[in-house]
Backbone as CSV, one residue per row, in Angstrom:
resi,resn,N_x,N_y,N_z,CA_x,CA_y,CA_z,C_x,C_y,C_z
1,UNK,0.850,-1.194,0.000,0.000,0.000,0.000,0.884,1.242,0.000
2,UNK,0.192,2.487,-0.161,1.437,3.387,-0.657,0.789,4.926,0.041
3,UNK,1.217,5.506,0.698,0.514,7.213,1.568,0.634,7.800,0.055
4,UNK,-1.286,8.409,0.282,-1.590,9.068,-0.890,-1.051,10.410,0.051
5,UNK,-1.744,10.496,0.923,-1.420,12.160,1.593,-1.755,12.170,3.438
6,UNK,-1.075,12.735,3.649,-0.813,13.350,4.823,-1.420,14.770,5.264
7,UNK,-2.424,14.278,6.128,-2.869,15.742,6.508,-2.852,15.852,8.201
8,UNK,-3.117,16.937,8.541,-2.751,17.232,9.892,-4.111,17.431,10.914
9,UNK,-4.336,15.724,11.669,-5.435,15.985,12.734,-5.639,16.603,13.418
10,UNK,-4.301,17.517,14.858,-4.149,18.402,15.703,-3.068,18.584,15.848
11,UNK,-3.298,19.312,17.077,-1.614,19.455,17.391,-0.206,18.646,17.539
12,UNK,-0.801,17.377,17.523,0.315,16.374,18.127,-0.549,15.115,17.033
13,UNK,-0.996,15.135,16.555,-1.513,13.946,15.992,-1.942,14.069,13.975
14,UNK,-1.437,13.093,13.171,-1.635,13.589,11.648,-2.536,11.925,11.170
15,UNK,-3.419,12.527,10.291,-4.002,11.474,9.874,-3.224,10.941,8.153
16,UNK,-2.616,9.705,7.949,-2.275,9.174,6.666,-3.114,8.423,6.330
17,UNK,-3.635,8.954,5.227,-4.107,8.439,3.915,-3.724,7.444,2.878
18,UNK,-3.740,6.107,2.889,-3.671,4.898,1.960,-3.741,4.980,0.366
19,UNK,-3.627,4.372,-0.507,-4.636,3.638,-1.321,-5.138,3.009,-1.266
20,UNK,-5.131,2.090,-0.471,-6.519,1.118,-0.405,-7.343,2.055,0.348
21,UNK,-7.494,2.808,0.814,-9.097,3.358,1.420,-8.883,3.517,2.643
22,UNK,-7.523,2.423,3.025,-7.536,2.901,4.585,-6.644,4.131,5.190
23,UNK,-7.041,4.514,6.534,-6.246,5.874,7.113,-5.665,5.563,8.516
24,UNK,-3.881,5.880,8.447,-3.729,5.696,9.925,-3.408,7.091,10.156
25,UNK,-3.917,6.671,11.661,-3.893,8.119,12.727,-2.033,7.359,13.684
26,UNK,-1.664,8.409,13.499,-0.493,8.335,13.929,-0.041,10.218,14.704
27,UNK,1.089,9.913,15.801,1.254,10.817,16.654,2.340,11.550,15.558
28,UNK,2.607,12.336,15.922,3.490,13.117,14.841,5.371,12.467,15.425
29,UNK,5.514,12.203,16.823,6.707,11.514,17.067,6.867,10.428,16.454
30,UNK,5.929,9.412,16.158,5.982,8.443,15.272,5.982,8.668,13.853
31,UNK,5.221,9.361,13.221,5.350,10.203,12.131,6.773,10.311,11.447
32,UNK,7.537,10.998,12.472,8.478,11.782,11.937,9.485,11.025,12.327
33,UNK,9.973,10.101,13.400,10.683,9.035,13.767,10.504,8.067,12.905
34,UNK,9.833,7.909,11.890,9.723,6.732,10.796,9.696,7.210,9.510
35,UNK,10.390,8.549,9.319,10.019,9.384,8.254,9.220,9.143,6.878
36,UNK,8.028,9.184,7.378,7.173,8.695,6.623,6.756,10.078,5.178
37,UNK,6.331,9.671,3.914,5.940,10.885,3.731,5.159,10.438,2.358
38,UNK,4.722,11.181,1.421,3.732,10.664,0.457,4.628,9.703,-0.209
39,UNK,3.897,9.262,-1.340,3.772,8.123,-2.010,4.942,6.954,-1.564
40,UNK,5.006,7.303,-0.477,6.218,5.793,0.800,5.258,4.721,0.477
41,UNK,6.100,3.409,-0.179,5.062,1.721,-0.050,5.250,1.415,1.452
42,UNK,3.896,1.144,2.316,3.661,0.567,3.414,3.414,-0.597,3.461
43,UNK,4.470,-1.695,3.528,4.001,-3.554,3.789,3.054,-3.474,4.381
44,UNK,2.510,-4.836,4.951,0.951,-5.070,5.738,1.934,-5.082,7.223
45,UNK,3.039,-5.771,7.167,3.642,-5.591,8.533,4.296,-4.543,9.196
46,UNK,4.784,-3.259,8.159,4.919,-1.636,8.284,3.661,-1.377,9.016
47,UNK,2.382,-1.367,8.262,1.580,-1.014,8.898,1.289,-1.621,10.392
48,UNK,1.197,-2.629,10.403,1.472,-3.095,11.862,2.204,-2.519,13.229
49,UNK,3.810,-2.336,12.469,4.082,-2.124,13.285,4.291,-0.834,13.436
50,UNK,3.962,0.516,12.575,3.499,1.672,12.995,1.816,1.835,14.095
51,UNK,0.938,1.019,13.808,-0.117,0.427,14.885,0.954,0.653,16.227
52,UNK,1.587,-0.577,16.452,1.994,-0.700,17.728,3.046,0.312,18.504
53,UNK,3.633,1.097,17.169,4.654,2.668,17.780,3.841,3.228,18.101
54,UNK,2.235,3.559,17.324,2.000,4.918,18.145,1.065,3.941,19.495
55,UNK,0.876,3.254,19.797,0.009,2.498,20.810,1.370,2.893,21.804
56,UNK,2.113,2.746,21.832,3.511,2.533,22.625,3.963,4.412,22.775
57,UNK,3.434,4.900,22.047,3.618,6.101,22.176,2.603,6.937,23.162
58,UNK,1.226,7.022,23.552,0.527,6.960,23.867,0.231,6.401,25.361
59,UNK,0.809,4.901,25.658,1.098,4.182,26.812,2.448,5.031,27.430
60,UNK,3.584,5.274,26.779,4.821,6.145,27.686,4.255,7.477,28.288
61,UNK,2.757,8.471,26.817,2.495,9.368,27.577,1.751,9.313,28.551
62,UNK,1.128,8.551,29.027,0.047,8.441,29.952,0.972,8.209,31.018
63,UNK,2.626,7.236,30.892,2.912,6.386,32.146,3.816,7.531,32.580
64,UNK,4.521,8.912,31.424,5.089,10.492,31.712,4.039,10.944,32.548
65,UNK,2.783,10.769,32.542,2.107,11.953,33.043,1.627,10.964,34.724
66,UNK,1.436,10.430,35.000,1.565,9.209,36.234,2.744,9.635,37.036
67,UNK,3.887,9.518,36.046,5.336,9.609,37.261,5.457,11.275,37.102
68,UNK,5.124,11.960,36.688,5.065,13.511,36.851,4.485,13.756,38.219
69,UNK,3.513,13.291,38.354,2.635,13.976,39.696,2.941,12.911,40.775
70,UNK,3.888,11.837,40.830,4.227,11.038,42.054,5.296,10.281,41.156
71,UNK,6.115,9.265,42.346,7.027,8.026,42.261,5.981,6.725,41.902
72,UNK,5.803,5.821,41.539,5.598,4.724,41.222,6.476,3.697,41.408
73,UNK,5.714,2.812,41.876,6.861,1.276,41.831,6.244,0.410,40.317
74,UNK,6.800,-0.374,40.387,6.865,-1.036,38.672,5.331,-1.535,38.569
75,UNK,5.268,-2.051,39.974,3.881,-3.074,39.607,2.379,-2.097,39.694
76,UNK,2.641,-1.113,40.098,1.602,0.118,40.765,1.469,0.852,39.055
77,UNK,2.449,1.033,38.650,2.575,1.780,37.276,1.495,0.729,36.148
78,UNK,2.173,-0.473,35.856,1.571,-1.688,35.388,0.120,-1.593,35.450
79,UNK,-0.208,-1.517,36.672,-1.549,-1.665,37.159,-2.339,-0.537,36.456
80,UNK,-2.052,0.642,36.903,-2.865,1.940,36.344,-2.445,1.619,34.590
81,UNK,-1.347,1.061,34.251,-1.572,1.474,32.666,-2.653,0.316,32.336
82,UNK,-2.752,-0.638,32.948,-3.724,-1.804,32.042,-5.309,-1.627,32.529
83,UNK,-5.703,-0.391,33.544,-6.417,-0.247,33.728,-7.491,0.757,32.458
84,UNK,-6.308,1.560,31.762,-6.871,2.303,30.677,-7.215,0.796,29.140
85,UNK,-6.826,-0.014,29.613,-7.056,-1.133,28.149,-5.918,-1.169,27.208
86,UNK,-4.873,-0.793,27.908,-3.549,-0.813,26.800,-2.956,-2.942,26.622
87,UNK,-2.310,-2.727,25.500,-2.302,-4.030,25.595,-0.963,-4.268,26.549
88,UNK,-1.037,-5.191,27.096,-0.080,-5.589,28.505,1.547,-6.274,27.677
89,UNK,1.244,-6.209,26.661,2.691,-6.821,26.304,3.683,-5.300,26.149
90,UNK,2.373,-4.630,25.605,3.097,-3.241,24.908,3.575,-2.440,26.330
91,UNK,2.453,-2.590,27.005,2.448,-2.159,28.652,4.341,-2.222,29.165
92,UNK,4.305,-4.036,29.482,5.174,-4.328,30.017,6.917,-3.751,28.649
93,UNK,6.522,-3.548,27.761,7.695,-2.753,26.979,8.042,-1.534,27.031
94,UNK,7.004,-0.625,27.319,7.162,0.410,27.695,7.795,0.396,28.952
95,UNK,7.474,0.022,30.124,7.996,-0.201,31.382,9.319,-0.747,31.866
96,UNK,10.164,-1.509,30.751,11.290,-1.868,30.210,12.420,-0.467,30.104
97,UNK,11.342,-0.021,28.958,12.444,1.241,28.502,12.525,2.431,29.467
98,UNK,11.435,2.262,30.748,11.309,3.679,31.768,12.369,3.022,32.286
99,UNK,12.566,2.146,32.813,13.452,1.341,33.982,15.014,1.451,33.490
100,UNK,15.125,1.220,32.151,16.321,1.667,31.163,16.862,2.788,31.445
101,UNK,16.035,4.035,31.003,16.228,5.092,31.371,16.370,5.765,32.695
102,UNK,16.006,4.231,33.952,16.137,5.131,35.251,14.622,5.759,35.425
103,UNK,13.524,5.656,34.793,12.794,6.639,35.249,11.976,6.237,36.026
104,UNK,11.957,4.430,36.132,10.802,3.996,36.872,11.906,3.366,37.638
105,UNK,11.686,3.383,39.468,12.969,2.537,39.331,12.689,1.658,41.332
106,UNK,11.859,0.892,41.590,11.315,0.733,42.681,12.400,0.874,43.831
107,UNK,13.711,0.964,43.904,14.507,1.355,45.323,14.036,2.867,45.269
108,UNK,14.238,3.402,44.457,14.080,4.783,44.503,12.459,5.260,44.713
109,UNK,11.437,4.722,44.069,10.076,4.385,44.787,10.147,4.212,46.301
110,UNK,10.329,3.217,46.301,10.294,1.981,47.989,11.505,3.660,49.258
111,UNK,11.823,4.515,48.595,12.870,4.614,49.776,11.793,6.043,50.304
112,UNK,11.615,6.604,48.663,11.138,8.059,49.512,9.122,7.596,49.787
113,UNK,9.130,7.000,49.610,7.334,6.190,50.536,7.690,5.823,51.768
114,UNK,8.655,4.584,51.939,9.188,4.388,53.306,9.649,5.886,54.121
115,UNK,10.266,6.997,53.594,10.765,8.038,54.401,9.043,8.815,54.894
116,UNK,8.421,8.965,53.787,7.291,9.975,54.030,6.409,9.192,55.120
117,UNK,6.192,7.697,54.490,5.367,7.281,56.251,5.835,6.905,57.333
118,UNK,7.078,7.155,57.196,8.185,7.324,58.818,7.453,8.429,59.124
119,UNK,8.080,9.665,58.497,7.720,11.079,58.868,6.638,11.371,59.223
120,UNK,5.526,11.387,58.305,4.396,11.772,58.607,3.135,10.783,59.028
121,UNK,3.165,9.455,59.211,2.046,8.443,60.046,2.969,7.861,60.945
122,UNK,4.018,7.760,61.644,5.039,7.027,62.048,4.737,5.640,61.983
123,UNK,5.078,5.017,60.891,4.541,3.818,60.579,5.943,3.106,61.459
124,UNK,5.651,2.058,61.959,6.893,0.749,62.418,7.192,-0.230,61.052
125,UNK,8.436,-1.027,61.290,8.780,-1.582,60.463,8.124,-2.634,59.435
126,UNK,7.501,-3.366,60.394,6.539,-4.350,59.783,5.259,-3.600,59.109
127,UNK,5.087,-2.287,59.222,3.198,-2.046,58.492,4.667,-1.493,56.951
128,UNK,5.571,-0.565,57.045,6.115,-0.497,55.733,6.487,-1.890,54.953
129,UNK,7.553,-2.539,55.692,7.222,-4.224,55.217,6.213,-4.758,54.396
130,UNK,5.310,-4.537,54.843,3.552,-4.995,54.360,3.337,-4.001,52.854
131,UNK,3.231,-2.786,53.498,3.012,-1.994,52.612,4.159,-1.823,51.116
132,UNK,5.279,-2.179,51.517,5.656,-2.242,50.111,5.915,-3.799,49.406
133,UNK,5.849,-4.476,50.076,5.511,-5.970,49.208,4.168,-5.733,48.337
134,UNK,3.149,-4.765,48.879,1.440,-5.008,48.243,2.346,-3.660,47.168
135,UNK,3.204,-3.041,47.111,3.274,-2.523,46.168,4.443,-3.040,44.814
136,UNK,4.801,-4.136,45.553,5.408,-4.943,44.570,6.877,-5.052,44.446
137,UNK,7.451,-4.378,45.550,8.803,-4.407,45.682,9.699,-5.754,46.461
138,UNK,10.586,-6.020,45.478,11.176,-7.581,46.265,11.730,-7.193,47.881
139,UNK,11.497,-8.694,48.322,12.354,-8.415,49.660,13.589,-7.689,50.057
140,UNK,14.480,-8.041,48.574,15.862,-7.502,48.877,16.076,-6.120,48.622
141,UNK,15.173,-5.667,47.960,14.960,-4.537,48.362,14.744,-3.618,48.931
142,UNK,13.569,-4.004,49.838,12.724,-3.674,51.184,14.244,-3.626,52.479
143,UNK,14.354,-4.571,52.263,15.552,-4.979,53.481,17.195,-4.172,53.304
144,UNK,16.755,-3.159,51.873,18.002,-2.193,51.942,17.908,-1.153,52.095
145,UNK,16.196,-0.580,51.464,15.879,0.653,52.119,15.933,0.884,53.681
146,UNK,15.123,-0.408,54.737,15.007,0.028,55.534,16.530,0.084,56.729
147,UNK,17.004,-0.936,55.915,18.702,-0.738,56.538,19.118,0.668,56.717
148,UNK,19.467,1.314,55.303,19.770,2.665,55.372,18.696,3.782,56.241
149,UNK,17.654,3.136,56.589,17.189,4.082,57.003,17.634,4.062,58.267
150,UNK,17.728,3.240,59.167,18.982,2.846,60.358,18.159,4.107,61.561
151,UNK,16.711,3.475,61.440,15.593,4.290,62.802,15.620,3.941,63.938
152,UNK,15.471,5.015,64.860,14.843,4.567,66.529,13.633,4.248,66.602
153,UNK,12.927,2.416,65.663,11.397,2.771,66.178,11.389,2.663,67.045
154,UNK,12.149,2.571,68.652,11.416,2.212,69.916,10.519,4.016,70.082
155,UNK,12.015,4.803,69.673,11.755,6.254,69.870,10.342,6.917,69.244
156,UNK,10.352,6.434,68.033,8.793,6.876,67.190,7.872,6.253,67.774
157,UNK,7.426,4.677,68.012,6.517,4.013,68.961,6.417,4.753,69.854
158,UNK,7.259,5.367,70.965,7.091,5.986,72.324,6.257,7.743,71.636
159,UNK,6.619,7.928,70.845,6.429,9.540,70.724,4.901,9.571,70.401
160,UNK,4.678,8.544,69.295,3.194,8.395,69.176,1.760,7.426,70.452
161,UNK,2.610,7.193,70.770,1.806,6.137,72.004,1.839,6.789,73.020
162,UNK,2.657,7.904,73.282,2.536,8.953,74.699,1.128,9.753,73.972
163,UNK,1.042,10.082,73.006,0.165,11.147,72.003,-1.357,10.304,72.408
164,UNK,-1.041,9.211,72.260,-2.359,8.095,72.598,-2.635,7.798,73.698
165,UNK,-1.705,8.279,74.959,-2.298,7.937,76.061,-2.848,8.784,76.676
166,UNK,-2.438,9.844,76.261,-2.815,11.206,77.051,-4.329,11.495,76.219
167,UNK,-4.507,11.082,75.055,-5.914,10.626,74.676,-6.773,9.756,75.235
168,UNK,-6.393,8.636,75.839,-6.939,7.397,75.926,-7.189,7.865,77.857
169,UNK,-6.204,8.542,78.361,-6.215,8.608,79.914,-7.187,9.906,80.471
170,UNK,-7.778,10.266,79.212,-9.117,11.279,80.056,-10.349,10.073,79.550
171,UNK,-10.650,8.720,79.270,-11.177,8.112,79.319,-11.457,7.255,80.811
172,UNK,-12.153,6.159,81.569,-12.085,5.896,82.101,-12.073,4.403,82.332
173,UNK,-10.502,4.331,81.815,-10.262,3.116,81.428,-8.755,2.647,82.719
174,UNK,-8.918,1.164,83.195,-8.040,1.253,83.913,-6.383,0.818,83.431
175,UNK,-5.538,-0.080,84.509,-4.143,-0.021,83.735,-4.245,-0.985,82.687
176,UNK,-4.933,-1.951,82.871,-4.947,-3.196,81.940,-5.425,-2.889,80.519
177,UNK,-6.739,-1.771,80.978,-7.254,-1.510,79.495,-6.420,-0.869,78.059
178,UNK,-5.715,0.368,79.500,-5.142,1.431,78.429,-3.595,0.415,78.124
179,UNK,-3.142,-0.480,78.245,-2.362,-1.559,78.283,-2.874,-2.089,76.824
180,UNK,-4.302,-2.665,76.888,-4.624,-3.498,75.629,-4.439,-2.853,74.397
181,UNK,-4.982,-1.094,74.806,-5.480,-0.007,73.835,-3.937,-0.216,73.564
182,UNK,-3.300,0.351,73.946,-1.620,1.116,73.089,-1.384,-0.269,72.133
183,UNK,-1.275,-1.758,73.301,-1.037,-2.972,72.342,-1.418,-2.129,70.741
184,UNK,-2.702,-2.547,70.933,-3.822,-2.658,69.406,-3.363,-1.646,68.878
185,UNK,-3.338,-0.073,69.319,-2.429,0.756,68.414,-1.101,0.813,67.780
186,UNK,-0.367,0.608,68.815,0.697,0.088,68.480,1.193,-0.906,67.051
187,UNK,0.672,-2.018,67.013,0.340,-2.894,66.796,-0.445,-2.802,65.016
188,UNK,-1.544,-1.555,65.019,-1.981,-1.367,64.071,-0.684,-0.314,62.658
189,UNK,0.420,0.080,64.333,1.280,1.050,62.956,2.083,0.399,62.412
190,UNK,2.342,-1.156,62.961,3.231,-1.700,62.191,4.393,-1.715,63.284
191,UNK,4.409,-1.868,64.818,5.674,-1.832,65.479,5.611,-3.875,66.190
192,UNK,6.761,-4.167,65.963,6.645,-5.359,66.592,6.607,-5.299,68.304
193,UNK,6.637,-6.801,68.552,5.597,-7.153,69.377,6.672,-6.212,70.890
194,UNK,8.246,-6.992,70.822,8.978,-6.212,71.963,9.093,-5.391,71.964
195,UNK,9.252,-3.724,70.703,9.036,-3.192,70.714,8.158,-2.370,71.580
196,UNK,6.613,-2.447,71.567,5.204,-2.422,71.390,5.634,-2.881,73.192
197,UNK,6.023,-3.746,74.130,6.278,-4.460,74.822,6.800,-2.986,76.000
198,UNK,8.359,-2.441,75.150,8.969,-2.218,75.816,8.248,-0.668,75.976
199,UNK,7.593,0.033,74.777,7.239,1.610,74.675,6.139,1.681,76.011
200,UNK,5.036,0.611,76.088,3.738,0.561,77.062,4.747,0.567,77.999
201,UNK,5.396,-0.300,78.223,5.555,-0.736,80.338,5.789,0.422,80.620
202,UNK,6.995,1.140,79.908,7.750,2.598,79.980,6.734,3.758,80.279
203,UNK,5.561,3.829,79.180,4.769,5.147,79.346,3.890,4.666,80.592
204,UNK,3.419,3.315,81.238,2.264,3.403,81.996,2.758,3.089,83.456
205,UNK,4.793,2.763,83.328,5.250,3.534,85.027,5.355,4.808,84.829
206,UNK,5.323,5.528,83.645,5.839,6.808,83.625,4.044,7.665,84.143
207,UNK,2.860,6.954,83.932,1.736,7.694,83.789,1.256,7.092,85.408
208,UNK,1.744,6.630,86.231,1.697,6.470,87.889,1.851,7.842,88.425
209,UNK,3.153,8.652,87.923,3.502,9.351,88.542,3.328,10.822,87.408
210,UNK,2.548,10.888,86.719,2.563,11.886,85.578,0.993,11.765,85.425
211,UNK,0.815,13.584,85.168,-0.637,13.901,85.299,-1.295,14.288,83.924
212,UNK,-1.830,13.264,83.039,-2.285,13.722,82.010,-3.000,14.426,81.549
């Protein structure tokens, strides 16, 4: 088949014109990266695989405009692109060439998520643990971010569980209760068990003699 003519759909996008009758819509980066131009013979498998450049063109912009407004881990990215109906082979190629380039890159994901819910929910080790396996990051990974991060959770457990008792102690709950309560909070941020063990005994000799 052979481009009778080339005309221009919008700003970023040109429609080519066949002889046989048919028309591809193609992005103008593909366009012009395949320097296409009138009376060019298009095989049936040219055409094909201009199909799958601009499909692939299209999937990088959507997965540019995703990692623009946040970090992504590989499998989180994956997810939102196959949620628009892209095809998953093209998906997983595109996601190839971000990772190539460094742009998708899950330590670098996994480190500044792990820093922000230190900082701002004081999460314990085990709820980040959790939380970045469901986002798809390998163990050996997980186990280098949180190395470098080299934290006092006893210190964060205590800072947030004093915050909870002095909540929990205008209730009228006795030692055992507000005991169970910190457990279960505790417990819900992700701090293990001695941890969680050592922050309670500490705040509830410290709340004998301290007036909340």
């Amino acid at each position: 088949m052979k481009i009778e003519r080339v005309v221009k759909k919008d700003d970023e996008n040109v429609i080519i014109y066949l002889d046989n009758q048919e028309k591809l819509f193609l992005s103008y980066e593909v366009f012009l990266k395949n320097r296409l131009k009138k009376d060019m013979e298009i095989t049936e498998d040219g055409f094909s695989f201009l199909v799958r450049e601009n499909q692939k063109y299209f999937i990088r912009k959507k997965a540019f405009n995703l990692l623009g407004r946040r970090l992504h881990s590989c499998k989180e990215l994956r997810m939102k692109l196959l949620r628009n109906k892209y095809d998953s082979t093209l998906v997983d190629s595109v996601l190839e060439y971000l990772k190539e380039k460094n742009l998708l890159n899950d330590y670098e994901f996994g480190k500044q998520y792990a820093g922000e819910k230190i900082r701002t929910k004081a999460w314990g080790r085990n709820k980040i643990i959790s939380e970045l396996f469901k986002k798809g990051l390998s163990r050996g990974i997980i186990d280098e971010i949180l190395n470098e991060e080299n934290l006092n959770y006893t210190d964060n457990a205590f800072t947030i569980a004093e915050k909870k008792l002095k909540i929990l102690s205008k209730r009228d709950y006795d030692g055992r209760q507000l005991s169970s309560k910190l457990y279960t909070f505790l417990s819900s941020k992700g701090y293990d068990y001695d941890t969680i063990t050592e922050v309670v005994k500490r705040l509830l000799q410290d709340d004998e003699s301290s007036d909340f």
